[in-house]
PDB file of C-alpha atoms in Angstrom:
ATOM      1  CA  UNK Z 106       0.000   0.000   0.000  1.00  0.00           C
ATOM      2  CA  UNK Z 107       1.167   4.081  -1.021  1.00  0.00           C
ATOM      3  CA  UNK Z 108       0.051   6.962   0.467  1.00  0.00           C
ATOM      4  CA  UNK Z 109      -2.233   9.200  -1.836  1.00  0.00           C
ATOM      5  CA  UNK Z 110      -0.947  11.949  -3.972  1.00  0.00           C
ATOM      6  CA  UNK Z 111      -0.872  14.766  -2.592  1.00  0.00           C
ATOM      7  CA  UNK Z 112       0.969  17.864  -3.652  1.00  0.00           C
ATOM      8  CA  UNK Z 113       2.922  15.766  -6.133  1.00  0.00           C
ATOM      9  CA  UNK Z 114       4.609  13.387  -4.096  1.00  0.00           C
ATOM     10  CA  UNK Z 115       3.736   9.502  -2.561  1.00  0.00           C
ATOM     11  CA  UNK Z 116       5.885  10.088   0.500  1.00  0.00           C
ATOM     12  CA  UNK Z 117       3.855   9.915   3.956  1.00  0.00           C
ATOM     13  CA  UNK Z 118       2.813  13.702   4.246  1.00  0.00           C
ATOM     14  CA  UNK Z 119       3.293  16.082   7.654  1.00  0.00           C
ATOM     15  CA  UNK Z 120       0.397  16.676   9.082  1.00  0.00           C
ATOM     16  CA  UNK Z 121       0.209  20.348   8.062  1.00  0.00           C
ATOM     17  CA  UNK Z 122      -0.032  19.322   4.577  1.00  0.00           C
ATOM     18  CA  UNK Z 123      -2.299  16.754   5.338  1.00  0.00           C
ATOM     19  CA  UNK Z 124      -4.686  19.172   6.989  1.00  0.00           C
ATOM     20  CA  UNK Z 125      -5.894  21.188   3.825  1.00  0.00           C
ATOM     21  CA  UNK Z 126      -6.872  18.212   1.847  1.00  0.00           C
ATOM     22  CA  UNK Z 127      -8.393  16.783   4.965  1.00  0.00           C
ATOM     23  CA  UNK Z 128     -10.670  20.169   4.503  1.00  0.00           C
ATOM     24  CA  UNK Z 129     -11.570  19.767   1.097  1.00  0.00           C
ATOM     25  CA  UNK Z 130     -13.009  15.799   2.202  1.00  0.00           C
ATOM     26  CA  UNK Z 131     -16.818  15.727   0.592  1.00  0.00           C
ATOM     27  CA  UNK Z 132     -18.764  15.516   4.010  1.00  0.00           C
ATOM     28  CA  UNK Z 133     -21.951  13.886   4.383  1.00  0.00           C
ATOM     29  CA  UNK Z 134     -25.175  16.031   5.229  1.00  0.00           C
ATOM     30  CA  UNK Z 135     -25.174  16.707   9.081  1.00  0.00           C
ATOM     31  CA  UNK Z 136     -21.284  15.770   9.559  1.00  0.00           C
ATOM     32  CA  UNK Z 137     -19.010  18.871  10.387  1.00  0.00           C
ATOM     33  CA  UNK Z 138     -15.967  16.971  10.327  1.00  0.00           C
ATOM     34  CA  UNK Z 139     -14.629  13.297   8.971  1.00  0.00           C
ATOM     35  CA  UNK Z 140     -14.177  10.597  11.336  1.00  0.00           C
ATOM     36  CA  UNK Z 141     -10.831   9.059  12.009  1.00  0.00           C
ATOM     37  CA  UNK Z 142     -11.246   5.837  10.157  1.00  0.00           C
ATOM     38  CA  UNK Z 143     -12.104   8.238   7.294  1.00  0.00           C
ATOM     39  CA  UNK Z 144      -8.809   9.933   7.599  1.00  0.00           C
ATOM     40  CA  UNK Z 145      -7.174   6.798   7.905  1.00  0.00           C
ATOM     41  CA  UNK Z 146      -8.618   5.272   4.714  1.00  0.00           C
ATOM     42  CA  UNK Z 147      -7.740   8.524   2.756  1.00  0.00           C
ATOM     43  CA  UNK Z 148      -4.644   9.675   3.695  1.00  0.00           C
ATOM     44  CA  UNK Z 149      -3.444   5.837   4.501  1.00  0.00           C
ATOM     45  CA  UNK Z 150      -1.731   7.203   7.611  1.00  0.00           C
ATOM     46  CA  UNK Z 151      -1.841   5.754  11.076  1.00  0.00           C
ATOM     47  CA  UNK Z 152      -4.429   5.924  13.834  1.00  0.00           C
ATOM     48  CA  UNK Z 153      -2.344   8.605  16.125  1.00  0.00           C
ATOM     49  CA  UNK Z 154      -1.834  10.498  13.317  1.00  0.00           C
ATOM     50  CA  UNK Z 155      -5.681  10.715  11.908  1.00  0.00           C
ATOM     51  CA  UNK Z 156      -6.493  11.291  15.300  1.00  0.00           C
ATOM     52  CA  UNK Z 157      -4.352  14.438  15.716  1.00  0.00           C
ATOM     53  CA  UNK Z 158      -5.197  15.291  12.138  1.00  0.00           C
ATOM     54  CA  UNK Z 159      -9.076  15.242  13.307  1.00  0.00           C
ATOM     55  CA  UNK Z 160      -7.962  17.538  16.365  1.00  0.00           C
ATOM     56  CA  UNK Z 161      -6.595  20.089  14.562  1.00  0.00           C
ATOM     57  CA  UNK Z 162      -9.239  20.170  12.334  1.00  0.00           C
ATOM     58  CA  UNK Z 163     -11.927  20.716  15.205  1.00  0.00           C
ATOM     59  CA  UNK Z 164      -9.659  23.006  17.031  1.00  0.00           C
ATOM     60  CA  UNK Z 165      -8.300  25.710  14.091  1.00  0.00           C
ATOM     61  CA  UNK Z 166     -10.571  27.735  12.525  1.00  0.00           C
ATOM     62  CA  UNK Z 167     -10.698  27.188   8.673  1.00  0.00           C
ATOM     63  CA  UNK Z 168      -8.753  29.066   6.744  1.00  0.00           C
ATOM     64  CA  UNK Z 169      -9.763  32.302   4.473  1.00  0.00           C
ATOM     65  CA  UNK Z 170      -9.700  32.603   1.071  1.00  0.00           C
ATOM     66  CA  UNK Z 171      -6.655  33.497  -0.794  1.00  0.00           C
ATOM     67  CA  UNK Z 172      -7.685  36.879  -1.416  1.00  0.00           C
ATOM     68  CA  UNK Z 173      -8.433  37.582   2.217  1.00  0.00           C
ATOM     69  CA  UNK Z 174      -5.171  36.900   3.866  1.00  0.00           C
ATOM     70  CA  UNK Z 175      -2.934  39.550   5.040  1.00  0.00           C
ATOM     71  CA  UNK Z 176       0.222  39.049   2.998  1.00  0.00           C
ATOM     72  CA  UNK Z 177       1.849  40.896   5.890  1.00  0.00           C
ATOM     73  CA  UNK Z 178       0.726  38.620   8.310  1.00  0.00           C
ATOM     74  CA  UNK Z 179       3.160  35.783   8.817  1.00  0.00           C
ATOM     75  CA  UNK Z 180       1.935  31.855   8.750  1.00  0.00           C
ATOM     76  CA  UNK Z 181       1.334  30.467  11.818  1.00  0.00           C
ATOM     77  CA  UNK Z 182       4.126  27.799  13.507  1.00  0.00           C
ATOM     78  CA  UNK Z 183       3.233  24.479  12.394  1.00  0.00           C
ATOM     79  CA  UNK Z 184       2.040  22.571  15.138  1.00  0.00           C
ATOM     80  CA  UNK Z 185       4.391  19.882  16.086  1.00  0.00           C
ATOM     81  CA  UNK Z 186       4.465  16.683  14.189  1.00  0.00           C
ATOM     82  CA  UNK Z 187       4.175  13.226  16.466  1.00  0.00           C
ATOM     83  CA  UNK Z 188       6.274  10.255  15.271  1.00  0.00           C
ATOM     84  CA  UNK Z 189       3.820   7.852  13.743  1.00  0.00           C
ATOM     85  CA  UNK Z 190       3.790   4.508  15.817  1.00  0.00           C
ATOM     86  CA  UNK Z 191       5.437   1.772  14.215  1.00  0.00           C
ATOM     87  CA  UNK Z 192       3.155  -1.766  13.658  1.00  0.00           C
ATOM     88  CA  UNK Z 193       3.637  -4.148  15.768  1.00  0.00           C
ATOM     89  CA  UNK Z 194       5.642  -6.904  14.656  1.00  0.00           C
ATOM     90  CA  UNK Z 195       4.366  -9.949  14.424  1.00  0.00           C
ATOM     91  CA  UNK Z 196       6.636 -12.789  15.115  1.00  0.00           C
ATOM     92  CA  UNK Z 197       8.322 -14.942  12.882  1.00  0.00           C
ATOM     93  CA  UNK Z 198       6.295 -18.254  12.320  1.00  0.00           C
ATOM     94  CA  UNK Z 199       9.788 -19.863  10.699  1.00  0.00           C
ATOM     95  CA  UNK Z 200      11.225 -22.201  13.796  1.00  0.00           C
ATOM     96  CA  UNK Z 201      14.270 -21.027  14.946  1.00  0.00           C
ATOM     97  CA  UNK Z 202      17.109 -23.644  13.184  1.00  0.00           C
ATOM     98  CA  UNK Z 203      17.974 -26.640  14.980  1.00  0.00           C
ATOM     99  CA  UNK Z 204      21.963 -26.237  16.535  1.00  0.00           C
ATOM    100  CA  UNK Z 205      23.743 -29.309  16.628  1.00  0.00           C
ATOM    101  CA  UNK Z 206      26.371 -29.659  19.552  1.00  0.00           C
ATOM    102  CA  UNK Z 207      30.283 -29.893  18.273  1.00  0.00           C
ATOM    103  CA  UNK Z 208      31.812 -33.207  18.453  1.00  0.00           C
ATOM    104  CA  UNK Z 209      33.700 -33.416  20.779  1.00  0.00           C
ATOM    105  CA  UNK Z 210      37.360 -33.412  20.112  1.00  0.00           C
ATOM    106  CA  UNK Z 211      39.558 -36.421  20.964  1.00  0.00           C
ATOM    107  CA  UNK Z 212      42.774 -35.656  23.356  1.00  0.00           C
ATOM    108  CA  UNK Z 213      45.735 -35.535  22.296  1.00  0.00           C
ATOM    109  CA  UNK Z 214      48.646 -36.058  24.341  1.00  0.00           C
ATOM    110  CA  UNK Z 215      50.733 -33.109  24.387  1.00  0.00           C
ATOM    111  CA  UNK Z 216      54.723 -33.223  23.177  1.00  0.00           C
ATOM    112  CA  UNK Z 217      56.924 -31.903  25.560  1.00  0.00           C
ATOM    113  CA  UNK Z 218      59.857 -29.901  24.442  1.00  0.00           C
ATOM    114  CA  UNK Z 219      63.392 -31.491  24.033  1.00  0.00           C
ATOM    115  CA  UNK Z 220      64.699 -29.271  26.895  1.00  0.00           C
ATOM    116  CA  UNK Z 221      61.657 -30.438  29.348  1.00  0.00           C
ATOM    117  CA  UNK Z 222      62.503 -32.934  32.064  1.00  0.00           C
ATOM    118  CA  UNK Z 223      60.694 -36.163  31.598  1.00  0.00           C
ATOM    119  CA  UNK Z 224      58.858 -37.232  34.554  1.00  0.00           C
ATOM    120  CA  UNK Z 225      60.488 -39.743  36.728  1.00  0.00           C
ATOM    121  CA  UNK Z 226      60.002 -43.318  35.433  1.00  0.00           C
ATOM    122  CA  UNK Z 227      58.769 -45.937  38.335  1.00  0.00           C
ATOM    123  CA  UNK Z 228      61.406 -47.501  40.434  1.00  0.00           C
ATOM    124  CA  UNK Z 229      61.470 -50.670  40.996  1.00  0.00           C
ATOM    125  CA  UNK Z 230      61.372 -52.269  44.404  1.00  0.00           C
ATOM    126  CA  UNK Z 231      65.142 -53.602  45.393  1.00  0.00           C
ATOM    127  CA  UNK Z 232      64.866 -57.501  45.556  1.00  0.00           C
ATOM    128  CA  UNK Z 233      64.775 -58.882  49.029  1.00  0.00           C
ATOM    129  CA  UNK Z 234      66.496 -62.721  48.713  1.00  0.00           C
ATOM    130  CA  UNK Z 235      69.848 -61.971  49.426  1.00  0.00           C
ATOM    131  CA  UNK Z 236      68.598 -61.405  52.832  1.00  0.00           C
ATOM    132  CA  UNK Z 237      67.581 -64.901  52.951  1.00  0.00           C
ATOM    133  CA  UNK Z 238      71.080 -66.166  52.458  1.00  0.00           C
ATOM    134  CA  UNK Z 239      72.437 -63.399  54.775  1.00  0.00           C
ATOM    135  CA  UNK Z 240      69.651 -64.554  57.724  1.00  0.00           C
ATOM    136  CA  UNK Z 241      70.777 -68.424  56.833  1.00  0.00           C
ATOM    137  CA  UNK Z 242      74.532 -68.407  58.678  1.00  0.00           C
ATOM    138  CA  UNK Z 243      73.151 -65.381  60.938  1.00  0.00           C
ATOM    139  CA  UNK Z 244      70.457 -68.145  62.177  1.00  0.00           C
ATOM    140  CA  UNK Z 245      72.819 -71.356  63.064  1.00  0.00           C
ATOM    141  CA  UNK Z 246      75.105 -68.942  64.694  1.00  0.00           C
ATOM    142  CA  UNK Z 247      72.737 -67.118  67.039  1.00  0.00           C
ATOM    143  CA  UNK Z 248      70.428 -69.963  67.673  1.00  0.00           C
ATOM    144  CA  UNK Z 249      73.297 -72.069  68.730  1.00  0.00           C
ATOM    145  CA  UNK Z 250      75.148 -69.136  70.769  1.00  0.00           C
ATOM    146  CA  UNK Z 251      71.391 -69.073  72.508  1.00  0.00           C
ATOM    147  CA  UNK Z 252      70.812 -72.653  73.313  1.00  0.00           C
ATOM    148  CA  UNK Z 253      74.247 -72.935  74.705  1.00  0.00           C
ATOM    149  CA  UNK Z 254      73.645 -70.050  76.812  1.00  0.00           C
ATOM    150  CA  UNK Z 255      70.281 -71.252  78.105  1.00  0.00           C
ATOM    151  CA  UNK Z 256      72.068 -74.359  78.545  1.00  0.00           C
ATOM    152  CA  UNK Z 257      74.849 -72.857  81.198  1.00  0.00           C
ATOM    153  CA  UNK Z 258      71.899 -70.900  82.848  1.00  0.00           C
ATOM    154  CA  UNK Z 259      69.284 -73.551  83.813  1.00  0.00           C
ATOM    155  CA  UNK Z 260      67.499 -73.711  80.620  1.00  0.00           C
ATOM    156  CA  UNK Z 261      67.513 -77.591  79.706  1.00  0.00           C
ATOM    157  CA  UNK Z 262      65.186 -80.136  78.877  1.00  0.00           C
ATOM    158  CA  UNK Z 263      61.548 -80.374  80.607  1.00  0.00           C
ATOM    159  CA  UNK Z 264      58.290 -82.375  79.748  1.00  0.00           C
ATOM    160  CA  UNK Z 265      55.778 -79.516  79.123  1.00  0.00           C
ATOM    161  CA  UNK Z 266      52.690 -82.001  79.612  1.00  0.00           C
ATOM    162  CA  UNK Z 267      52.967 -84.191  82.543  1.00  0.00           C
ATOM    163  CA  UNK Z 268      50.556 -87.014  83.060  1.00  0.00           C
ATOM    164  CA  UNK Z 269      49.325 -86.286  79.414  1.00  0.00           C
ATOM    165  CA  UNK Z 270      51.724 -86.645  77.379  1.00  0.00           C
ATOM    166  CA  UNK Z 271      55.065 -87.992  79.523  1.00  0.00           C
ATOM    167  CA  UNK Z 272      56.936 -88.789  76.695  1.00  0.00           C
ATOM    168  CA  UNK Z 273      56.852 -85.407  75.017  1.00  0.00           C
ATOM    169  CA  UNK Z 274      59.711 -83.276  75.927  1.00  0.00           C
ATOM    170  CA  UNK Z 275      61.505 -79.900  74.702  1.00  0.00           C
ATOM    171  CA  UNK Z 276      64.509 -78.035  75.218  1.00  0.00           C
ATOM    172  CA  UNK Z 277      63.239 -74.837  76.695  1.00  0.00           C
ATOM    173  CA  UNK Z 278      66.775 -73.017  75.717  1.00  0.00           C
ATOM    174  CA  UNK Z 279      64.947 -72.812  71.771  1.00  0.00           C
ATOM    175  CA  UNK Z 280      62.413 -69.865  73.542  1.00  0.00           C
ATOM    176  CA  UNK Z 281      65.507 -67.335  73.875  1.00  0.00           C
ATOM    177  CA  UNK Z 282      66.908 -67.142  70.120  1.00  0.00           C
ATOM    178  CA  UNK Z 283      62.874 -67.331  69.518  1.00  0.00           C
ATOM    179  CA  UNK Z 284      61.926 -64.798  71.659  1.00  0.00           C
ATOM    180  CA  UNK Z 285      64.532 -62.574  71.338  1.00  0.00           C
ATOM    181  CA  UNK Z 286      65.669 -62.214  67.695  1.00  0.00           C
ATOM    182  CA  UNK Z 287      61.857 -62.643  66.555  1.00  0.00           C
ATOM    183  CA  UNK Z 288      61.085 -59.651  68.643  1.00  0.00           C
ATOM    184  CA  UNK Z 289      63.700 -57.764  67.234  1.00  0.00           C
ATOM    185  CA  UNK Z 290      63.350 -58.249  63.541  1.00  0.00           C
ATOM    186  CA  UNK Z 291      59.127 -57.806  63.905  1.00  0.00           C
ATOM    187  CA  UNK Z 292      60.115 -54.608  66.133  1.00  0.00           C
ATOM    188  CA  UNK Z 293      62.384 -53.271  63.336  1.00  0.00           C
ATOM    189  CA  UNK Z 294      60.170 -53.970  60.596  1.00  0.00           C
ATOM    190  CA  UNK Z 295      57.548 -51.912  62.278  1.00  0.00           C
ATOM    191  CA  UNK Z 296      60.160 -48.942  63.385  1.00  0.00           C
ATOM    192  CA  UNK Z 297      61.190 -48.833  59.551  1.00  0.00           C
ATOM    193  CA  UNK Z 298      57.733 -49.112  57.787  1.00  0.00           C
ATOM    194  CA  UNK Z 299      56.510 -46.051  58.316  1.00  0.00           C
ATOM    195  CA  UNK Z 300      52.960 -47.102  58.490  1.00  0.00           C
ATOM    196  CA  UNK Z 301      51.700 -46.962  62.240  1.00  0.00           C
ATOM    197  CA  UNK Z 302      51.250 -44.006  64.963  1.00  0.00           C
ATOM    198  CA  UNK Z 303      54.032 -42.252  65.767  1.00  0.00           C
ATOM    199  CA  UNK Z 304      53.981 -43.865  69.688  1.00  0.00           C
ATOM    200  CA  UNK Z 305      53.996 -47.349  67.813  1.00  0.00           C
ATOM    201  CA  UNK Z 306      56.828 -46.056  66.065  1.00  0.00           C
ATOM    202  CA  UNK Z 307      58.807 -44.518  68.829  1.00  0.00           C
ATOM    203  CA  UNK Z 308      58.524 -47.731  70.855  1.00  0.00           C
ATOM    204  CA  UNK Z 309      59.200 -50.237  68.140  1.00  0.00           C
ATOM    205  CA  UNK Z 310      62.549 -48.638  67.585  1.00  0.00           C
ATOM    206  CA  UNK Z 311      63.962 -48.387  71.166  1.00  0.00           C
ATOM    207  CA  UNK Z 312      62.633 -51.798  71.806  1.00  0.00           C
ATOM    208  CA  UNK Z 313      63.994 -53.218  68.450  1.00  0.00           C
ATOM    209  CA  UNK Z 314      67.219 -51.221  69.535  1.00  0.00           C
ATOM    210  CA  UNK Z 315      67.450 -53.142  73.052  1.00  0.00           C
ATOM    211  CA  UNK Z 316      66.211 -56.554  71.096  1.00  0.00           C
ATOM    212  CA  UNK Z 317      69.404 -56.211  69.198  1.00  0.00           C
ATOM    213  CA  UNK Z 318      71.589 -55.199  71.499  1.00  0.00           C
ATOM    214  CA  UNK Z 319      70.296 -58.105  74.009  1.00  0.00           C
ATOM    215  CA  UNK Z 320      71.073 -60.262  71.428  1.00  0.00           C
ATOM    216  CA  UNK Z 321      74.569 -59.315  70.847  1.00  0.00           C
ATOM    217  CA  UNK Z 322      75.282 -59.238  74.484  1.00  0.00           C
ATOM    218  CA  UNK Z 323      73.750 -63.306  74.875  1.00  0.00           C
ATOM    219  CA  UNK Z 324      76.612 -63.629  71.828  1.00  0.00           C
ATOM    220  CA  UNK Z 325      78.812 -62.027  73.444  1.00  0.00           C
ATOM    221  CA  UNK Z 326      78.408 -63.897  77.393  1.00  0.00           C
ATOM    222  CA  UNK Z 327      78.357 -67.255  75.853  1.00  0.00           C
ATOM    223  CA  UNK Z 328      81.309 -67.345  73.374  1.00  0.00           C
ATOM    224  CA  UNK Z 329      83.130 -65.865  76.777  1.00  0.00           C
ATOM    225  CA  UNK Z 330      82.000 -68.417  79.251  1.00  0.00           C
ATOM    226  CA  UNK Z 331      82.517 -71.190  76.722  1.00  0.00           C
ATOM    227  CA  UNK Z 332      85.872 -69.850  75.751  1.00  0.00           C
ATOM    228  CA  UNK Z 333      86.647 -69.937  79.641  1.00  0.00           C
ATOM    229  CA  UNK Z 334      85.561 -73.487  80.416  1.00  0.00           C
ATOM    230  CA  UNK Z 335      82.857 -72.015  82.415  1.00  0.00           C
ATOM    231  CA  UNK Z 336      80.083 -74.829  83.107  1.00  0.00           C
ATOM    232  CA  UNK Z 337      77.725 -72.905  84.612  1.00  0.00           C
ATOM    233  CA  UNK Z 338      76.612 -69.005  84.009  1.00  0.00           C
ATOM    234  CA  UNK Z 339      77.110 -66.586  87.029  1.00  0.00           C
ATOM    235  CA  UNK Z 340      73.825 -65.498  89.211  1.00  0.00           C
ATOM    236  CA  UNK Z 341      73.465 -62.415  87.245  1.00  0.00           C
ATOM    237  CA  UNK Z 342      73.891 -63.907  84.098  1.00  0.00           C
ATOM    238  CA  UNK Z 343      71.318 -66.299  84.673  1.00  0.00           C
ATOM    239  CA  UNK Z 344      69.331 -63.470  86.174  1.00  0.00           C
ATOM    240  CA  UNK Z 345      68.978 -62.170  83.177  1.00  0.00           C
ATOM    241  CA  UNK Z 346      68.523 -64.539  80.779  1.00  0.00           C
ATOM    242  CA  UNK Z 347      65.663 -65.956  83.073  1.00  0.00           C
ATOM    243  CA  UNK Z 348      63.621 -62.430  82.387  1.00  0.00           C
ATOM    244  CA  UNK Z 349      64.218 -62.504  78.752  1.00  0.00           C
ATOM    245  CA  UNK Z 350      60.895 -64.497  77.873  1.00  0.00           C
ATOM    246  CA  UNK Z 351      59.067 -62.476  80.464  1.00  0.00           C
ATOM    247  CA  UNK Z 352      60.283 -59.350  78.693  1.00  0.00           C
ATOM    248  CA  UNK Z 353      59.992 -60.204  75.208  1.00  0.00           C
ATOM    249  CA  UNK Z 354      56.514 -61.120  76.064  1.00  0.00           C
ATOM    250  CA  UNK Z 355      55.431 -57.912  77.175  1.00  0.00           C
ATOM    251  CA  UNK Z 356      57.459 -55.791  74.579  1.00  0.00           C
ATOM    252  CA  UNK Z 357      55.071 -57.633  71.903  1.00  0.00           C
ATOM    253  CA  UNK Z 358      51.833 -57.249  73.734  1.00  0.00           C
ATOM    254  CA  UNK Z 359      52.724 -53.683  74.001  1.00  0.00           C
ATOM    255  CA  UNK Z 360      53.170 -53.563  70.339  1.00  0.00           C
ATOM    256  CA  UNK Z 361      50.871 -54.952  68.859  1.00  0.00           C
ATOM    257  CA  UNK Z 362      48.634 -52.713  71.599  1.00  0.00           C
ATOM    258  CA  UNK Z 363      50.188 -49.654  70.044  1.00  0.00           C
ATOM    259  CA  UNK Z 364      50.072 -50.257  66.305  1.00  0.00           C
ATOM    260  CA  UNK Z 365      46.333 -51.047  66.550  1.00  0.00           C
ATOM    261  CA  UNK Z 366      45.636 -47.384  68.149  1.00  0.00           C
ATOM    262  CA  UNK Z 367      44.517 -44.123  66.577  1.00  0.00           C
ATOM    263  CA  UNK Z 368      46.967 -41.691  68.396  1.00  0.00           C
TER     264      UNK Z 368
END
């Protein structure tokens, strides 16, 4: 749709242009002035603007004939022109395109530079064995150097179960290298692991300490009694070595107390 012709041109016309023509409108008997749907339909402008076109036509007086005017009076200001309202726009019917998500990319591993360090490679654990062989000649030394102690200090053969089983008997001397170097290897293990509390800790190593150093001292008393002929151990000798089952039995208990707690 145009707009009409008016004054020689198609463009939508200001309203003081508009406002002669809407003058000259062929009016019905008993109508003083056109409607607005009237001035719509004519001038094919919008309803604010007919509307303020049908005001100023009620409100200004018409104007005189071309004769009449005073070509010394000046034209009156033209009334200010409203914006015409834009349509509404209606919205788009089309559905809005479908976006399909990116696949996702696959990972590549990243090249390091020549002059970056490589990370560490895994170590592997050291191979344990050898200690078997070590422990072997250890063993037959310091179980012997034991039993020969116990042997010089009262520790001999007795028959654990009397009146049920007479005929069993055992050398009770096999409870010190037992005892003794069985506390102190379990004691160290736990001292060196690094996996219990640190009172565990603390007590496994100056009790795996003493185990050790017991040990080397029950070496040490019996390859010097033996080398002296000596057939039977001093008192305090065999005071000692009488409390070293009693000890090594509480050491453990205490232990195995301590690796079990929180602290």
């Amino acid at each position: 749709m145009t707009a009409p012709t008016i004054n020689g041109t198609r463009y939508p016309q200001p309203i003081e242009d508009l406002l002669p023509a809407a003058r000259a409108l062929d009016l019905p008997d008993g109508e003083a002035f056109p409607s607005r749907n009237r001035l719509m339909r004519e001038f094919r402008i919008g309803a604010p603007k007919a509307g303020e076109l049908l005001t100023l036509l009620k409100t200004e007086p018409a104007a005189p004939p071309a004769d009449a005017t005073d070509p010394g009076t000046p034209d009156p200001a033209p009334a200010p022109v409203a914006p015409e309202a834009a349509p509404p726009v209606e919205p788009d019917p089309t559905p809005a395109p479908e976006i399909t998500p990116p696949e996702p990319v696959e990972q590549v591993a990243p090249v390091s530079r020549p002059d970056t360090p490589a990370p560490p490679t895994p170590v592997r654990s050291a191979v344990v064995w050898p200690v078997v062989l070590l422990a072997l000649p250890a063993f037959v030394a310091i179980w012997s150097g034991w039993v020969g102690l116990g042997g010089l200090t009262g520790f001999g053969i007795v028959h654990p179960l009397p009146g049920i089983w007479d005929s069993f008997s055992i050398n009770s001397a096999i409870t010190l290298p037992i005892g003794v170097e069985t506390y102190g290897a379990y004691a160290l293990y736990v001292w060196l692991s690094g996996r219990v509390p640190e009172r565990a800790r603390r007590f496994a190593k100056w009790s795996a300490l003493g185990s050790l150093a017991i040990g080397a001292l029950g070496q040490v008393a019996y390859h010097l009694l033996e080398a002296a002929g000596v057939t039977s151990a001093p008192w305090w000798i065999t005071t000692a070595v009488a409390c070293l089952p009693v000890a090594v039995l509480g050491m453990g208990a205490a232990l195995a107390h301590l690796v079990r707690t929180h602290d």
